[in-house]
Coordinates of C-alpha atoms in Angstrom, one line a residue:
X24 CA 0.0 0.0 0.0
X25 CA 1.1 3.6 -0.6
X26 CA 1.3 5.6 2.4
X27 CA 1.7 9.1 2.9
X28 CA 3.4 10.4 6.1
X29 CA 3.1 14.0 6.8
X30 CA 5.5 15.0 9.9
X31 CA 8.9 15.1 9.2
X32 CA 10.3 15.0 13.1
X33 CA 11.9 12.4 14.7
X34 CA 8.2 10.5 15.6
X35 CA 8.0 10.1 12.1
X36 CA 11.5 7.1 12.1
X37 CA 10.1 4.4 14.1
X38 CA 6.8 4.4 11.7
X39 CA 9.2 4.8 8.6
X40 CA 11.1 1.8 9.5
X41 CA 8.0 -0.3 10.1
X42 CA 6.1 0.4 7.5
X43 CA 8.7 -0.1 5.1
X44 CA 9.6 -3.6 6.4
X45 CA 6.1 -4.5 5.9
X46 CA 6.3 -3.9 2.4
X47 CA 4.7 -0.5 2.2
X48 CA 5.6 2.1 -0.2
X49 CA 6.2 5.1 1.9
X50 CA 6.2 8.9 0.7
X51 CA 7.9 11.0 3.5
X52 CA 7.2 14.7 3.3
X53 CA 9.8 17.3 4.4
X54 CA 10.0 21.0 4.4
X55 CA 13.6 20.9 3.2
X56 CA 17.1 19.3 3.4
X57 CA 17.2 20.4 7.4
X58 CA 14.3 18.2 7.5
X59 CA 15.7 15.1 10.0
X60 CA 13.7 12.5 7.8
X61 CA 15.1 13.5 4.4
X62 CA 18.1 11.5 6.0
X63 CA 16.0 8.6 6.2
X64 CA 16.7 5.3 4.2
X65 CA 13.4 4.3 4.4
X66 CA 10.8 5.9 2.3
X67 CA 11.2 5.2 -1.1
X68 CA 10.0 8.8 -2.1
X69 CA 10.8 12.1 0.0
X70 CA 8.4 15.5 -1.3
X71 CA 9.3 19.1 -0.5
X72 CA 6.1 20.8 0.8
X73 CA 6.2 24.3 2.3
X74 CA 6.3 24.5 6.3
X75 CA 2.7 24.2 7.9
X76 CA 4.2 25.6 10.4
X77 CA 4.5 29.0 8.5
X78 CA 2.1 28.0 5.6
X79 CA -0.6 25.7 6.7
X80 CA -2.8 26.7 4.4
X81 CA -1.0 26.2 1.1
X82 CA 0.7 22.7 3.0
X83 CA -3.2 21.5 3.0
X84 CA -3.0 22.8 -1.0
X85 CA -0.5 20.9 -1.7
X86 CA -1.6 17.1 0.3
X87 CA -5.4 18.4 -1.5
X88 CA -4.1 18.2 -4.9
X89 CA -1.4 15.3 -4.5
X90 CA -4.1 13.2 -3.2
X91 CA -6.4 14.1 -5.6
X92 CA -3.6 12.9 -8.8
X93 CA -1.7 10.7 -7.2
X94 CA -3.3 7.1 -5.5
X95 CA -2.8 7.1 -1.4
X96 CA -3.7 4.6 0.5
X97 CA -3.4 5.9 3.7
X98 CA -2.1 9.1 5.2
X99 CA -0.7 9.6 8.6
X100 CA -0.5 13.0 10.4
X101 CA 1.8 12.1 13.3
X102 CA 2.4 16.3 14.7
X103 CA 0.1 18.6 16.1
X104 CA -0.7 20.9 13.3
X105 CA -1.0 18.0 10.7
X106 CA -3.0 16.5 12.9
X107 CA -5.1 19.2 13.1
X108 CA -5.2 19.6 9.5
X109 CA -6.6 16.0 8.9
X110 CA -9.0 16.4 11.6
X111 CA -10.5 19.4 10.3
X112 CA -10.7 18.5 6.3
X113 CA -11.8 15.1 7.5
X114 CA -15.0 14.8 4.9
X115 CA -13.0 16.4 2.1
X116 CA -9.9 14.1 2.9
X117 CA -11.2 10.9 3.3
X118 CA -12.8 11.2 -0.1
X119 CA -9.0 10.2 -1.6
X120 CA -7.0 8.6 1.3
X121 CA -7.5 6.6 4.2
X122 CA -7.1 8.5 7.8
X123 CA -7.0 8.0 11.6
X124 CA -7.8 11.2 12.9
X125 CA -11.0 12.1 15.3
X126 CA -13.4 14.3 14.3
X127 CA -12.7 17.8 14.7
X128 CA -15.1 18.7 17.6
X129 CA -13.5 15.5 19.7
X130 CA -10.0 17.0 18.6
X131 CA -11.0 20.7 19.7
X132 CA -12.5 19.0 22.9
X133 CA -8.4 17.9 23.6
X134 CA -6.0 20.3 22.3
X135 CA -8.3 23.2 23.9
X136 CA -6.8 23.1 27.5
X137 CA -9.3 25.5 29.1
X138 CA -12.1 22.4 27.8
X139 CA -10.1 19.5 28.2
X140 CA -9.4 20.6 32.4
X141 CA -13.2 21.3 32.3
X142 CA -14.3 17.9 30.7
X143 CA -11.7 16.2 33.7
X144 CA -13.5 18.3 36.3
X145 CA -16.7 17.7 35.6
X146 CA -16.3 14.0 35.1
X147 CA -14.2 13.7 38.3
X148 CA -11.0 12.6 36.2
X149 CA -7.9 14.3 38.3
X150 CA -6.7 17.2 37.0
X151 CA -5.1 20.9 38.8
X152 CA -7.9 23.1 39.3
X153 CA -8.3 25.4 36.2
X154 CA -10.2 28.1 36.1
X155 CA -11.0 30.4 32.4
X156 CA -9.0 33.8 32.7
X157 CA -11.0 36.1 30.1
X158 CA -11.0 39.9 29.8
X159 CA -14.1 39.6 32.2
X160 CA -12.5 37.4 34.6
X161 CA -12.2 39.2 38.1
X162 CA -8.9 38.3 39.3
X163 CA -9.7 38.6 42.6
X164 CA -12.3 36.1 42.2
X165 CA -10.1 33.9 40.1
X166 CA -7.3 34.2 43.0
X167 CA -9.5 32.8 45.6
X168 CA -9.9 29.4 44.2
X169 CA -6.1 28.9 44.0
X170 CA -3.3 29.9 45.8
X171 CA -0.5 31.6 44.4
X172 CA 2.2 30.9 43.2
X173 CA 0.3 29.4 39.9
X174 CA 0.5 28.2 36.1
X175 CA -0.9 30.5 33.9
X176 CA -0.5 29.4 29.8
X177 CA -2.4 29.6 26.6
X178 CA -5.2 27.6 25.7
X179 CA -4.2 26.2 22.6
X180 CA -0.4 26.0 22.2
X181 CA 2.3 23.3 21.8
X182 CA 4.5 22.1 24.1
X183 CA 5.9 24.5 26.6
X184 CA 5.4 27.9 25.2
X185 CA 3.6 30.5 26.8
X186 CA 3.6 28.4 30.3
X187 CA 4.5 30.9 33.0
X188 CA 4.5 30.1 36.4
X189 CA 2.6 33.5 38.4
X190 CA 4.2 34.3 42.2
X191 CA 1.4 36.6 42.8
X192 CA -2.0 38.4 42.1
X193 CA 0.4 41.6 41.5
X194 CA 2.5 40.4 39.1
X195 CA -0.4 38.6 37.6
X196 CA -1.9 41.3 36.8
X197 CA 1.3 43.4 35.3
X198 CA 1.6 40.1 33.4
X199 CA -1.8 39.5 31.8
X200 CA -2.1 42.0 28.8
X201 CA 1.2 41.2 27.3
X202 CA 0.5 37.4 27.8
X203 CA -2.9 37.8 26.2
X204 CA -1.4 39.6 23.2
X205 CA 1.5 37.3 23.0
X206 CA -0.6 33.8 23.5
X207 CA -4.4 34.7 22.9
X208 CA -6.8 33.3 25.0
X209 CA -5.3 32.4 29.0
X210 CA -6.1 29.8 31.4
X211 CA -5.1 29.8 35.1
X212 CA -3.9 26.5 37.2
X213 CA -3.2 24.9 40.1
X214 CA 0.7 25.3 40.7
X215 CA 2.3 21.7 41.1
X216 CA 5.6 22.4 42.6
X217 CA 8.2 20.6 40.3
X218 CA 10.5 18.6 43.7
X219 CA 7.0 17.4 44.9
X220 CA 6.0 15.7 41.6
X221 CA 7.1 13.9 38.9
X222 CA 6.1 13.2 35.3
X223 CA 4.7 10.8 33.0
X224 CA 3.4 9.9 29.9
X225 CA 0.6 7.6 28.8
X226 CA 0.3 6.3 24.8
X227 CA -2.5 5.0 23.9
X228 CA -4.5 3.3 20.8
X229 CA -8.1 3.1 20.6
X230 CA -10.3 1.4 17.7
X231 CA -12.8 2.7 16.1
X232 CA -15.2 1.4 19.1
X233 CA -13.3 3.3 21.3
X234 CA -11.7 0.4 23.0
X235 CA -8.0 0.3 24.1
X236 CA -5.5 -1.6 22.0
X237 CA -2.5 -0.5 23.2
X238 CA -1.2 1.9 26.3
X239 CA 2.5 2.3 26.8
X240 CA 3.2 4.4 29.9
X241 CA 6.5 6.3 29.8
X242 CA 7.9 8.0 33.0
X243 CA 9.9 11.2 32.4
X244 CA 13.1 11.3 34.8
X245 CA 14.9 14.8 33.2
X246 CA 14.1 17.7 31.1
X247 CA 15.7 20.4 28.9
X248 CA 15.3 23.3 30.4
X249 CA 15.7 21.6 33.4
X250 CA 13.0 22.5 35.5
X251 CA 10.4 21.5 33.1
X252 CA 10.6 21.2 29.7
X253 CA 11.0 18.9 26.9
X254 CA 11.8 15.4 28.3
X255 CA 15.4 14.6 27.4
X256 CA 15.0 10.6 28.9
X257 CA 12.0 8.4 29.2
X258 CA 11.9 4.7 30.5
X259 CA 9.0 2.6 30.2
X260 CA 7.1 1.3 33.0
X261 CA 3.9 -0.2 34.4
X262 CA 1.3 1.8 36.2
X263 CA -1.8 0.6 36.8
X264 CA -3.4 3.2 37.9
X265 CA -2.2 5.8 35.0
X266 CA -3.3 3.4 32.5
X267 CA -6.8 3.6 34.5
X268 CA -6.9 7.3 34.7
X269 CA -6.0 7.9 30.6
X270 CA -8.6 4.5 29.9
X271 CA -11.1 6.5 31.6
X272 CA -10.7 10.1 30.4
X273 CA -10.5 8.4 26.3
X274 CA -12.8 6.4 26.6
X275 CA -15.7 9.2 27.7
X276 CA -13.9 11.6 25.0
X277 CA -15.2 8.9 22.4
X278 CA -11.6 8.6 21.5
X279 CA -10.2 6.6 18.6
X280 CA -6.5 6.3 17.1
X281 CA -3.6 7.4 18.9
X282 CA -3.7 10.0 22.0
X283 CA -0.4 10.9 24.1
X284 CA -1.6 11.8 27.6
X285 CA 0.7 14.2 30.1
X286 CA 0.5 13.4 33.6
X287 CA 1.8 14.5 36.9
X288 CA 1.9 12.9 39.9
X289 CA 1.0 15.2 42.7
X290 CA 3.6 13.6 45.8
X291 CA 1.4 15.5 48.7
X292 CA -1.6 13.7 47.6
X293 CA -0.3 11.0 45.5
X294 CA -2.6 11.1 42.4
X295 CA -1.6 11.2 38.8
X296 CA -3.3 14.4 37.3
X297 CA -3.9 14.5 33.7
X298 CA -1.8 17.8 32.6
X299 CA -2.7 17.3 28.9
X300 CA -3.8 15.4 26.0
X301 CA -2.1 15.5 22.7
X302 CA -4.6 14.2 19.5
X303 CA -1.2 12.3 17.9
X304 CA 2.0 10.2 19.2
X305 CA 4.9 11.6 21.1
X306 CA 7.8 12.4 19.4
X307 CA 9.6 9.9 21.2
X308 CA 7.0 7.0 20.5
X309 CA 10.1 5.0 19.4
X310 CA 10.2 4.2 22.6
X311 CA 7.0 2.3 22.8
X312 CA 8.2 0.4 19.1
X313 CA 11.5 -1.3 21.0
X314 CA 9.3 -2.0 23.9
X315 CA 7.0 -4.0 21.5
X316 CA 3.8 -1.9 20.3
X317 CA 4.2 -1.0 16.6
X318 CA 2.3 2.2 16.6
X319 CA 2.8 2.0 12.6
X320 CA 0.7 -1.1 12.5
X321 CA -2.0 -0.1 14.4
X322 CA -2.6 3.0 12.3
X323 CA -2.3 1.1 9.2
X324 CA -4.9 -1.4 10.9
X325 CA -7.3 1.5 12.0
X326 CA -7.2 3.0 8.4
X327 CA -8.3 -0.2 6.9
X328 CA -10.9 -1.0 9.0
X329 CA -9.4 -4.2 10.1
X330 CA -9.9 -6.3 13.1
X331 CA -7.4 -4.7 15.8
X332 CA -6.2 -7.4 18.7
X333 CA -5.2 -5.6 22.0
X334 CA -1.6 -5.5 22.7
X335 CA -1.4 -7.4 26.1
X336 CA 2.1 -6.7 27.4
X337 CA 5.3 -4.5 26.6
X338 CA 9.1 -4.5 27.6
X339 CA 9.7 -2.4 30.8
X340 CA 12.7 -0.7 31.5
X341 CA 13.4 0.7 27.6
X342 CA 15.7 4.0 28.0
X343 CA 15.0 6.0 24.9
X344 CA 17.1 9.2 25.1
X345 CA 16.9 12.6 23.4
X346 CA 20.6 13.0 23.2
X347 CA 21.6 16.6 22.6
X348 CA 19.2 17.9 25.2
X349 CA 19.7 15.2 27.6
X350 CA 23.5 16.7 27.4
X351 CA 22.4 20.3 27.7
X352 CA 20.0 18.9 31.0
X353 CA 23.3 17.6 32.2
X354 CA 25.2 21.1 31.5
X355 CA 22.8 23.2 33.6
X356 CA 21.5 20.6 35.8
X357 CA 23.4 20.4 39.8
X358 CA 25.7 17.8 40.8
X359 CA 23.0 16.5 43.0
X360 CA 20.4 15.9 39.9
X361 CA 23.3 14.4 38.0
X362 CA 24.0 11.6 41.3
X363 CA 19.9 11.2 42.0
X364 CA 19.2 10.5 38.5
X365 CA 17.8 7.6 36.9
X366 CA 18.5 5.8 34.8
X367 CA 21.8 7.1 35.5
X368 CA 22.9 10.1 32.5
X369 CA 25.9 7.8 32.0
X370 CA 24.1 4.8 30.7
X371 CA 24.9 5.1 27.0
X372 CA 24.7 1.8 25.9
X373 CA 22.7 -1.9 26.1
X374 CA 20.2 -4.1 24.7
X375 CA 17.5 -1.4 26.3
X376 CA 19.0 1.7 25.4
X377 CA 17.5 3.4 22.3
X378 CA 18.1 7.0 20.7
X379 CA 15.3 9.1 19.1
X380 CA 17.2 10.6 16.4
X381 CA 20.4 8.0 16.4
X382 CA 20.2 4.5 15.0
X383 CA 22.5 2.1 13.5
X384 CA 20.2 1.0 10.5
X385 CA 19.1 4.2 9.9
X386 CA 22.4 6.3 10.1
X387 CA 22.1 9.1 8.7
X388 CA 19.4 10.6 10.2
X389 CA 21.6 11.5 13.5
X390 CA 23.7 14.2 11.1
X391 CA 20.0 15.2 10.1
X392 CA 18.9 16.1 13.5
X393 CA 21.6 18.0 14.3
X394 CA 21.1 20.2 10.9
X395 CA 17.9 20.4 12.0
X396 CA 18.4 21.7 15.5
X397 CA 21.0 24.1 14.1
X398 CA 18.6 25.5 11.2
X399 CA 16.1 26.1 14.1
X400 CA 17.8 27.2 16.7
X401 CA 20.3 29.6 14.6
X402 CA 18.6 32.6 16.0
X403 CA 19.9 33.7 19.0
X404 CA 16.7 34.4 20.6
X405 CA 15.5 30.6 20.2
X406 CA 18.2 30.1 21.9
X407 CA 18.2 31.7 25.1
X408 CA 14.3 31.1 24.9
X409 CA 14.4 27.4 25.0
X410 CA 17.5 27.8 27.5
X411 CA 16.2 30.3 29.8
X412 CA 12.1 30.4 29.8

């Protein structure tokens, strides 16, 4: 079968690998030569589209009228903006190519925080308080539910950005304006203080019944920046109760595909709290492909309609490092982090140690990741932003 994979990040190896080895022909898209899976082996075909990023209106011309010439069997959005795309030209789409995204009122009902923490309140799924901060929000009515210091960030955004944690109603409201004009729309949060918690991941599969095929959970020892940021080392691991938690919260979402929960587990009470949900796999889902769950597979399943059987176990104790950040986590992290740490920083190799961007049969696309990182981080101001925010 053709396929038609849309995210050129480092997500996008594990399923180019797969699908490939199952005999698929795979068309990788990629913005340019910085692009990480232009260095690839595996697709048999690599397109230059422009950024949807930048452009993500002429990057849904451009899959619109390939689809519409060229026969594609399935297509894969496997980011957050693709994902996004698919989700909301989902009757247009899916006249030409298979998909596995939700609909886009189930997807807005996710990648909205401000709904997603309401949806988790109401159906008594743990989550921080969250409370809407509008232009007719009274602070001082806002402040009395929470006590400060708290999280105040966007309601639609990816990743980190915009997250800033507020010491007090003061400086909250110096803040607000320029965050409003900076971000858009604002939420305000229960403040989980990072040494009483720690972080994990949940990936999941659901069919198009909305029952579970497959849940990986991933915990999330370090970061880059340090105190919260983009995990730089996740190990997987059992936990029941996480598993229960994201079962729950999909399944009542009327979920299907793949979904990447955040959690955090609050040490003073010890509950997992669902953080966010993100409509697509991590970009470090190759961890959940060396602990045996072919996320590939299950997508290619979905699409076809096919009969899905649930993935029973998985390997624990995979190590599946981000390499250049877990190095710049151990730059800027204490000595005390460095000796506390596990897995331990030093563990660079072993049958359970995997890299995102690096891998043997697929060699290349380490020298692609660092082209990319340079190429994005080459202004100085994404720099010290993604060292210092």
């Amino acid at each position: 079968m053709k396929v038609l994979v849309l995210d050129p990040g480092r997500q996008a190896l594990p399923f180019l690998k797969s699908l490939t080895k199952k005999g698929h022909d795979v068309i990788m898209i990629c913005f340019n030569r910085f692009s990480l899976t232009y260095y690839s082996r595996y697709p048999s075909q690599k397109i230059f589209w422009p950024n949807y990023n930048v452009y993500q209106d002429k990057f849904l011309e451009c899959l619109l009228d390939y689809i519409k010439h060229n026969q594609v069997d399935v297509t894969l959005a496997l980011g957050d903006v693709t994902a996004e795309i698919l989700s909301k030209n989902k009757s247009e789409i899916s006249k030409y190519t298979k998909i596995t995204s939700p609909d886009y009122e189930t997807y807005d009902q996710t990648t909205d925080k401000l709904k997603l923490m309401q949806f988790c309140m109401q159906h008594k799924i743990p989550c921080p308080k969250t409370y809407e901060l509008s232009d007719s929000s009274d602070l001082n009515v806002v402040s009395e539910h929470l006590t400060f210091p708290v999280i105040v960030k966007p309601r639609k955004g990816i990743g980190a950005i915009g997250v800033t944690k507020v010491s007090s109603l003061e400086e909250l409201k110096v803040k607000l304006t320029s965050m409003r004009k900076d971000f858009g729309e604002l939420l305000i949060q229960e403040y989980i203080p990072f040494e009483q918690s720690e972080q994990y991941q949940a990936e999941f599969f659901l069919n198009g019944n909305q029952e579970i095929c497959a849940g990986v959970i991933i915990s999330k020892p370090r970061f880059f920046p340090v105190y919260g940021g983009t995990s730089t080392a996740n190990l997987s691991i059992k936990n029941d109760e996480i598993f229960s938690v994201g079962k729950e919260l999909l399944q009542k979402l009327k979920w299907q595909g793949a979904a990447d929960i955040d959690f955090i587990l609050d040490k003073r009470t010890g509950e997992p709290k669902v953080i966010e949900v993100n409509p697509r796999v991590t970009a470090g889902i190759k961890i959940a492909f060396k602990a045996g769950v072919d996320f590939a597979d299950l997508h290619m399943k979905l699409a076809k309609n096919q009969i899905i059987e649930r993935v029973q176990d998985y390997t624990v104790g995979i190590y599946c490092r981000n390499l250049i950040l877990d190095l710049l986590w151990w730059f800027f992290s204490t000595k005390k982090m460095k000796k506390e740490t596990k897995p331990s920083f030093y563990k660079f190799f072993g049958k359970d140690v995997c890299y995102q961007a690096f891998s043997l049969d697929d060699p290349f696309t380490g020298l692609g990741f660092i082209l990319n990182m340079i190429y994005k981080y080459s202004n100085i101001k994404e720099i010290k932003k993604k060292i210092f925010t």
